[in-house]
Short mmCIF file of C-alpha atoms in Angstrom, two decimals:
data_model
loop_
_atom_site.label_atom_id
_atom_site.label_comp_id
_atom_site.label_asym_id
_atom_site.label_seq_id
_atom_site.Cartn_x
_atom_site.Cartn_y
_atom_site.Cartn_z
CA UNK B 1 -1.53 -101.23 -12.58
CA UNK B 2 -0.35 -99.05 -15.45
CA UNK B 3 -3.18 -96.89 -14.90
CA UNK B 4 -2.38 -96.34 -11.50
CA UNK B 5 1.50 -95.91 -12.18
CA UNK B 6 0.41 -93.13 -14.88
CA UNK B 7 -1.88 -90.98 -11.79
CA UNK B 8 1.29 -91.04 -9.10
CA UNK B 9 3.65 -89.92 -12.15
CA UNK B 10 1.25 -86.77 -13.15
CA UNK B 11 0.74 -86.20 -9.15
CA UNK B 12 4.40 -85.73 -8.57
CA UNK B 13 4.50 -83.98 -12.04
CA UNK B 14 1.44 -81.83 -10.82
CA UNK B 15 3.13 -80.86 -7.23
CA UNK B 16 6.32 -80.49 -8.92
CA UNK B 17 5.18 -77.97 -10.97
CA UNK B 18 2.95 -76.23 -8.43
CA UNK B 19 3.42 -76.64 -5.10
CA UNK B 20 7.46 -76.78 -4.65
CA UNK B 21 7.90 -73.61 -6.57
CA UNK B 22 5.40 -71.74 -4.77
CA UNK B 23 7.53 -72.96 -1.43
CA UNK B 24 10.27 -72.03 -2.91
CA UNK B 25 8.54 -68.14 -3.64
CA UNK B 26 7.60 -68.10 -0.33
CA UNK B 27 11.49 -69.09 1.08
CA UNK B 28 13.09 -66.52 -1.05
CA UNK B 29 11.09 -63.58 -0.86
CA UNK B 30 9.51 -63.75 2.92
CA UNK B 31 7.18 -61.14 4.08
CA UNK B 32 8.58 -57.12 3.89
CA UNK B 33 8.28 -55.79 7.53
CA UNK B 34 5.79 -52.80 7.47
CA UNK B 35 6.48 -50.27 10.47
CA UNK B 36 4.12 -47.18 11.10
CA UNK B 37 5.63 -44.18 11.68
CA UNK B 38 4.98 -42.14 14.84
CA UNK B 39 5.19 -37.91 15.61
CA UNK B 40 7.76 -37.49 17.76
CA UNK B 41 10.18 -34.36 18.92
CA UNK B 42 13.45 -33.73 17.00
CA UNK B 43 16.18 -35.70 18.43
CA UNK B 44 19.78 -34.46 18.46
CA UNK B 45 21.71 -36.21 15.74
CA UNK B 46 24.72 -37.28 17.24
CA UNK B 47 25.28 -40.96 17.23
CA UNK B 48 24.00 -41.24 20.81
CA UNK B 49 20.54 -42.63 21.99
CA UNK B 50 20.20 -40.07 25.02
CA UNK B 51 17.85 -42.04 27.14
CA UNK B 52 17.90 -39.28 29.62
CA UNK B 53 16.13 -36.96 27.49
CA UNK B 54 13.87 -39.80 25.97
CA UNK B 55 14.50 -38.35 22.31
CA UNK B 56 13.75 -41.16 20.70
CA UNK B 57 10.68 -42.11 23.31
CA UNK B 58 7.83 -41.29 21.28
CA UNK B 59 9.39 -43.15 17.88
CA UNK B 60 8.72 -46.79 16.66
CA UNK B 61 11.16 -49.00 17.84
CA UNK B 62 10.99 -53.07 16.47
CA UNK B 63 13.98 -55.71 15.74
CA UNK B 64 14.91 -56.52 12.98
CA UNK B 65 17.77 -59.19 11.03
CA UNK B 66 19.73 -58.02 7.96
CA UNK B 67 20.33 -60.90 5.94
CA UNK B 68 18.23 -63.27 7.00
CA UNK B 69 18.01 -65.20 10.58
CA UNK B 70 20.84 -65.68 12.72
CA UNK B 71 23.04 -66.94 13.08
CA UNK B 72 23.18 -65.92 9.20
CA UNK B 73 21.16 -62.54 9.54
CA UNK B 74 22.34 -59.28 12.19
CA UNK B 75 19.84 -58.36 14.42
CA UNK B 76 19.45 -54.61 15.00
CA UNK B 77 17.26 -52.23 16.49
CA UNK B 78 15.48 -49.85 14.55
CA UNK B 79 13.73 -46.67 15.84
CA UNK B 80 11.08 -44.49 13.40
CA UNK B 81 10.25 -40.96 13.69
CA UNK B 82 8.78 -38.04 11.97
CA UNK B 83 7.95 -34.26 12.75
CA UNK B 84 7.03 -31.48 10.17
CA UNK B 85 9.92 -31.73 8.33
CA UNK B 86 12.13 -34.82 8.32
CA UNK B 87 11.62 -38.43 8.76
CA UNK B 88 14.22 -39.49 11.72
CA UNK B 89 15.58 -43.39 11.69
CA UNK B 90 17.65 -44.60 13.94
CA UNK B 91 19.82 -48.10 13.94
CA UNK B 92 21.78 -49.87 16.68
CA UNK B 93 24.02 -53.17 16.04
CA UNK B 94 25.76 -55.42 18.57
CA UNK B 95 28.29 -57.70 16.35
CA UNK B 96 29.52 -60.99 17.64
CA UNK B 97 32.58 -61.14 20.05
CA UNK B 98 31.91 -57.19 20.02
CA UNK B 99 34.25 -56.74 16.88
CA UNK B 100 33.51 -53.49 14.34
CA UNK B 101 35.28 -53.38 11.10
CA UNK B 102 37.38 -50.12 11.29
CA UNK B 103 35.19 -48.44 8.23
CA UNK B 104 32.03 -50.24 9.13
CA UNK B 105 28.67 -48.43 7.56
CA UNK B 106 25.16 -48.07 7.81
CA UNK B 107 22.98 -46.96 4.73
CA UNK B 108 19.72 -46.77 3.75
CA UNK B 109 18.76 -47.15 0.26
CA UNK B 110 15.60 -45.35 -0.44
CA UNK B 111 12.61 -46.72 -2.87
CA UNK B 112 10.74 -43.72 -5.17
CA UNK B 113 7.13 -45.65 -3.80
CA UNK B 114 6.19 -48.43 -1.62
CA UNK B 115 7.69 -50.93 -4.65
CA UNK B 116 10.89 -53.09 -3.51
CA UNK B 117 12.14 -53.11 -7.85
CA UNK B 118 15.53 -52.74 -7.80
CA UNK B 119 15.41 -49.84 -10.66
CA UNK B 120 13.19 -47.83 -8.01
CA UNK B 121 16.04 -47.67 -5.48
CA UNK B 122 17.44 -44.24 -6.55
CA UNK B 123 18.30 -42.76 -3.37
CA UNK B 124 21.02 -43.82 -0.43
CA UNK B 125 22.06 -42.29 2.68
CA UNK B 126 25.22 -43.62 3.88
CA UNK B 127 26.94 -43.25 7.01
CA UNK B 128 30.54 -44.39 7.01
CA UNK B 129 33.00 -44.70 9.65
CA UNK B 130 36.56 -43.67 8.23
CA UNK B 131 37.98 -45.17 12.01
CA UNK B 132 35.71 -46.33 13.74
CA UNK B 133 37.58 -46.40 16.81
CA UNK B 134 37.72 -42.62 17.58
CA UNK B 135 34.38 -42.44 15.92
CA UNK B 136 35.49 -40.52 12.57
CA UNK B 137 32.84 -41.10 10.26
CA UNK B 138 31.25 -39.64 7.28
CA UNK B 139 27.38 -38.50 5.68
CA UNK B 140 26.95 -38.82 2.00
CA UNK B 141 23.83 -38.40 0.34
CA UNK B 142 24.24 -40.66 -3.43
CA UNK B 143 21.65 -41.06 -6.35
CA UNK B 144 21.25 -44.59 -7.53
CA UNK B 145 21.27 -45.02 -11.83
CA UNK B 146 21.35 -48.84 -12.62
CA UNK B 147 23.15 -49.91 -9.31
CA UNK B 148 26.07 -46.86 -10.05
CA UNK B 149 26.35 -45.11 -6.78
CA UNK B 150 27.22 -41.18 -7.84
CA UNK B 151 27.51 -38.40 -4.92
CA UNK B 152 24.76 -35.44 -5.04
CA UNK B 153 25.27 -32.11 -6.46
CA UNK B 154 23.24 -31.05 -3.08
CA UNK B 155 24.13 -33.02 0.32
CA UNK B 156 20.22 -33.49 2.01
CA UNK B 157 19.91 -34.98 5.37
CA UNK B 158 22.63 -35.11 8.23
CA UNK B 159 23.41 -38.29 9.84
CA UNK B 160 26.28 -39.32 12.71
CA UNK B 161 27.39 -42.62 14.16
CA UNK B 162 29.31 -43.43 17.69
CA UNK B 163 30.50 -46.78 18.99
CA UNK B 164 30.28 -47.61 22.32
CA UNK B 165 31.70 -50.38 24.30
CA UNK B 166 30.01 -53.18 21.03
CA UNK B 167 27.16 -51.44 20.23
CA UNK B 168 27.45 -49.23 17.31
CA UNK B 169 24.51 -46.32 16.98
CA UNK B 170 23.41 -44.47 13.88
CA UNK B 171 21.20 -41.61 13.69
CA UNK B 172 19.66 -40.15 9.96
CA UNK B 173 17.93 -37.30 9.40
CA UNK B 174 16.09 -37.08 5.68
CA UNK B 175 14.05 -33.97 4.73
CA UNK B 176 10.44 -34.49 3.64
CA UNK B 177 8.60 -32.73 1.01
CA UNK B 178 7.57 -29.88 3.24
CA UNK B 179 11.23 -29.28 2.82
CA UNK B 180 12.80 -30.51 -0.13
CA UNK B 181 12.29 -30.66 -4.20
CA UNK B 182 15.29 -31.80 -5.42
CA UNK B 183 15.16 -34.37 -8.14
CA UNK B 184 18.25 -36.22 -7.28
CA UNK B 185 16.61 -37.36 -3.74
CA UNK B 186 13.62 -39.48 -3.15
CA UNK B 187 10.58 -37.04 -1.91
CA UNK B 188 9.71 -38.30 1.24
CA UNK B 189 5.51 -37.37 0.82
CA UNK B 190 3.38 -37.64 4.38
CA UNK B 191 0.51 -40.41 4.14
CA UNK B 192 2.38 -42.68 1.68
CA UNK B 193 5.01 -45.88 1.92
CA UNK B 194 8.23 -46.13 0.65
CA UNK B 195 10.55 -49.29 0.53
CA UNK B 196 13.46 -48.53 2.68
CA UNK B 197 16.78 -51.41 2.25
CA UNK B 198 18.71 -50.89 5.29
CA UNK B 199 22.56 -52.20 4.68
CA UNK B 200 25.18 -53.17 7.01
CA UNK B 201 29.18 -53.31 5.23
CA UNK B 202 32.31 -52.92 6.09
CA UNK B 203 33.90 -51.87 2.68
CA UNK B 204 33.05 -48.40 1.51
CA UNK B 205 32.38 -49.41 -1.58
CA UNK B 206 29.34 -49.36 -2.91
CA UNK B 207 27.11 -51.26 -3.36
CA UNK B 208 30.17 -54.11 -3.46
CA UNK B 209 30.61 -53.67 0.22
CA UNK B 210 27.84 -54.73 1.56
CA UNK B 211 27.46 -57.68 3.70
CA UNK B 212 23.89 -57.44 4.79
CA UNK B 213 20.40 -55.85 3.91
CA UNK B 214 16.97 -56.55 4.51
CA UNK B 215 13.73 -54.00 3.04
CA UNK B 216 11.19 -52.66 4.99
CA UNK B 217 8.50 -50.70 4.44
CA UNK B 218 7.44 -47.22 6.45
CA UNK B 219 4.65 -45.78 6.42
CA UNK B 220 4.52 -41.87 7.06
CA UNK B 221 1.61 -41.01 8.49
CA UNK B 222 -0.01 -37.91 7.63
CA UNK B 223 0.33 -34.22 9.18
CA UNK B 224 -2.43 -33.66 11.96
CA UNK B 225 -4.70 -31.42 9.87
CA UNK B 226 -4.69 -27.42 10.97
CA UNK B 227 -8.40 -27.16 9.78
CA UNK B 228 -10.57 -28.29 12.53
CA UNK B 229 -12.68 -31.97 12.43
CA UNK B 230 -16.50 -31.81 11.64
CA UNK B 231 -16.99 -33.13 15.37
CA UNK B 232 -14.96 -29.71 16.56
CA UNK B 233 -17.49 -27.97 14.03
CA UNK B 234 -20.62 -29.05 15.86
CA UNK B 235 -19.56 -28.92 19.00
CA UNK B 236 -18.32 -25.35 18.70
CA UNK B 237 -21.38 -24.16 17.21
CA UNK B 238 -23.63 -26.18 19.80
CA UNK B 239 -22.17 -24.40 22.43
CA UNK B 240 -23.04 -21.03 20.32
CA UNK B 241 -26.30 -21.93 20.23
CA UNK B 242 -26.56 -23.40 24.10
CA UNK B 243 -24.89 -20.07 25.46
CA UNK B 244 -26.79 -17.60 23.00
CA UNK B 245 -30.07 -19.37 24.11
CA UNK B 246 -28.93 -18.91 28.05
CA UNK B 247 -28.23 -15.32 27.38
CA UNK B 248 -31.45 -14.57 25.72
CA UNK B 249 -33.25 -16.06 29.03
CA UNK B 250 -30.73 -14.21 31.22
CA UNK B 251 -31.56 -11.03 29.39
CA UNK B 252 -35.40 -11.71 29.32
CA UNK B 253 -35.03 -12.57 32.89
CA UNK B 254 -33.16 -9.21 33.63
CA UNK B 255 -36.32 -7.45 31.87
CA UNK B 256 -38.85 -8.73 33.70
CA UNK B 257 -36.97 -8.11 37.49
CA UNK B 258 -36.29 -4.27 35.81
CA UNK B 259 -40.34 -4.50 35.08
CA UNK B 260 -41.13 -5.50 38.12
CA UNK B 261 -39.54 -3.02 40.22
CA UNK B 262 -41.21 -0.28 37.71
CA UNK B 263 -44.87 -1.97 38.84
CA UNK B 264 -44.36 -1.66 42.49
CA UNK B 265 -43.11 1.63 42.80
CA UNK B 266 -46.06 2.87 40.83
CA UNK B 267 -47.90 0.45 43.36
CA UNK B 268 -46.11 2.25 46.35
CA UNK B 269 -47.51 5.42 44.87
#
């Protein structure tokens, strides 16, 4: 019996140590939503999503919660573009009982790579609302040294906000390498990742007024290449040889009518 009694204590001991952390891992850390950029036109950035003109047609468009589930989390919608030279997001909120803090914000607080380290967070657009109802609001572009939130030398990026009815729209636009070098931003680069925190507040303090964030991760796909594929290649130069072929035949074939005709007249003679 004491044998026995000794193998159920170092089981419990064993999943103790093992199993329920892991669990716990798992609860607090989740998995990072990864969402693929797509090439799309450049929209108007004006706090409206003009579905007349389909701007924002051709971007990537998924749900997301800040903070968690709800009731706890927010659920917003999140659109993803790029073109040559900026990376386009938009984000659109509904809050409960349709009521918007009067300096209510949206930022996005930019990752150096694909890593979700908090020291690698150096970058944040923010789009604040000074009064939300007549839709006064505010861009600011901030670098990020050990959570201190200081306002750039340079302002990159534009960004606007409108509420309607209880839906709240935001619209950024960040520059991309092709476009910018300037150390106190994050340099967007085409074909790599980069951690993105979106934040909901209502405080515009930073980064104490913030109610809600969650990280994801977008991918910017790379710029269609202006050098043509190796498929193009051989094509093209099939068709070179096809047609160069045909014309040597026509032109052989044009010879031997133009012969002909010499042979019967001296015939007819």
């Amino acid at each position: 019996m004491k044998k026995l009694s000794v193998r159920v204590i170092i089981c419990i001991l064993v999943v103790n140590l093992t199993i329920i952390p892991f669990l716990f891992a798992l609860s607090g850390y989740g998995t990072t939503e990864e969402i693929d950029s797509k090439f799309g036109d450049t929209p108007v950035i004006d706090g409206y999503i003009d579905l007349f003109s389909g701007e924002w047609n051709k971007a990537m468009k998924v749900q997301i919660n800040l903070g968690g589930s709800p009731p706890k989390g927010l659920p917003i919608s999140l659109w993803v573009m790029q073109n040559d030279f900026n990376l386009y997001i938009a984000v659109q909120l509904e809050l409960e009982q349709g009521y918007h803090n009067i300096t209510e914000f949206i930022g996005l607080i930019i990752s150096n790579s694909s890593s979700k380290a908090k020291e690698d967070f150096i970058d944040a657009k923010i789009i604040q609302f000074s009064n939300i109802s007549v839709d006064n609001f505010n861009y600011f572009d901030y670098h990020i040294n050990n959570s201190i939130f200081s306002i750039d030398t340079e302002v990159n990026g534009n960004g606007a906000a409108n509420l309607d009815g209880v839906t709240s729209t935001y619209e950024f636009s960040i520059p991309t390498k092709n476009t910018l070098d300037n150390v106190e931003d994050v340099v967007l680069d085409y074909g790599n990742a980069y951690a993105f925190n979106i934040t909901y507040g209502d405080v515009p303090i930073y980064p104490n007024g913030i109610k809600k964030s969650t990280t994801v991760l977008i991918n910017l796909i790379s710029l269609p290449s202006s050098l043509p594929s190796l498929t193009n290649i051989i094509l093209f130069a099939f068709c070179i040889v096809v047609f160069s072929i045909i014309g040597i035949l026509y032109g052989f074939y044009i010879y031997k009518i133009l012969r002909l005709k010499a042979f019967i007249k001296r015939v007819k003679r």
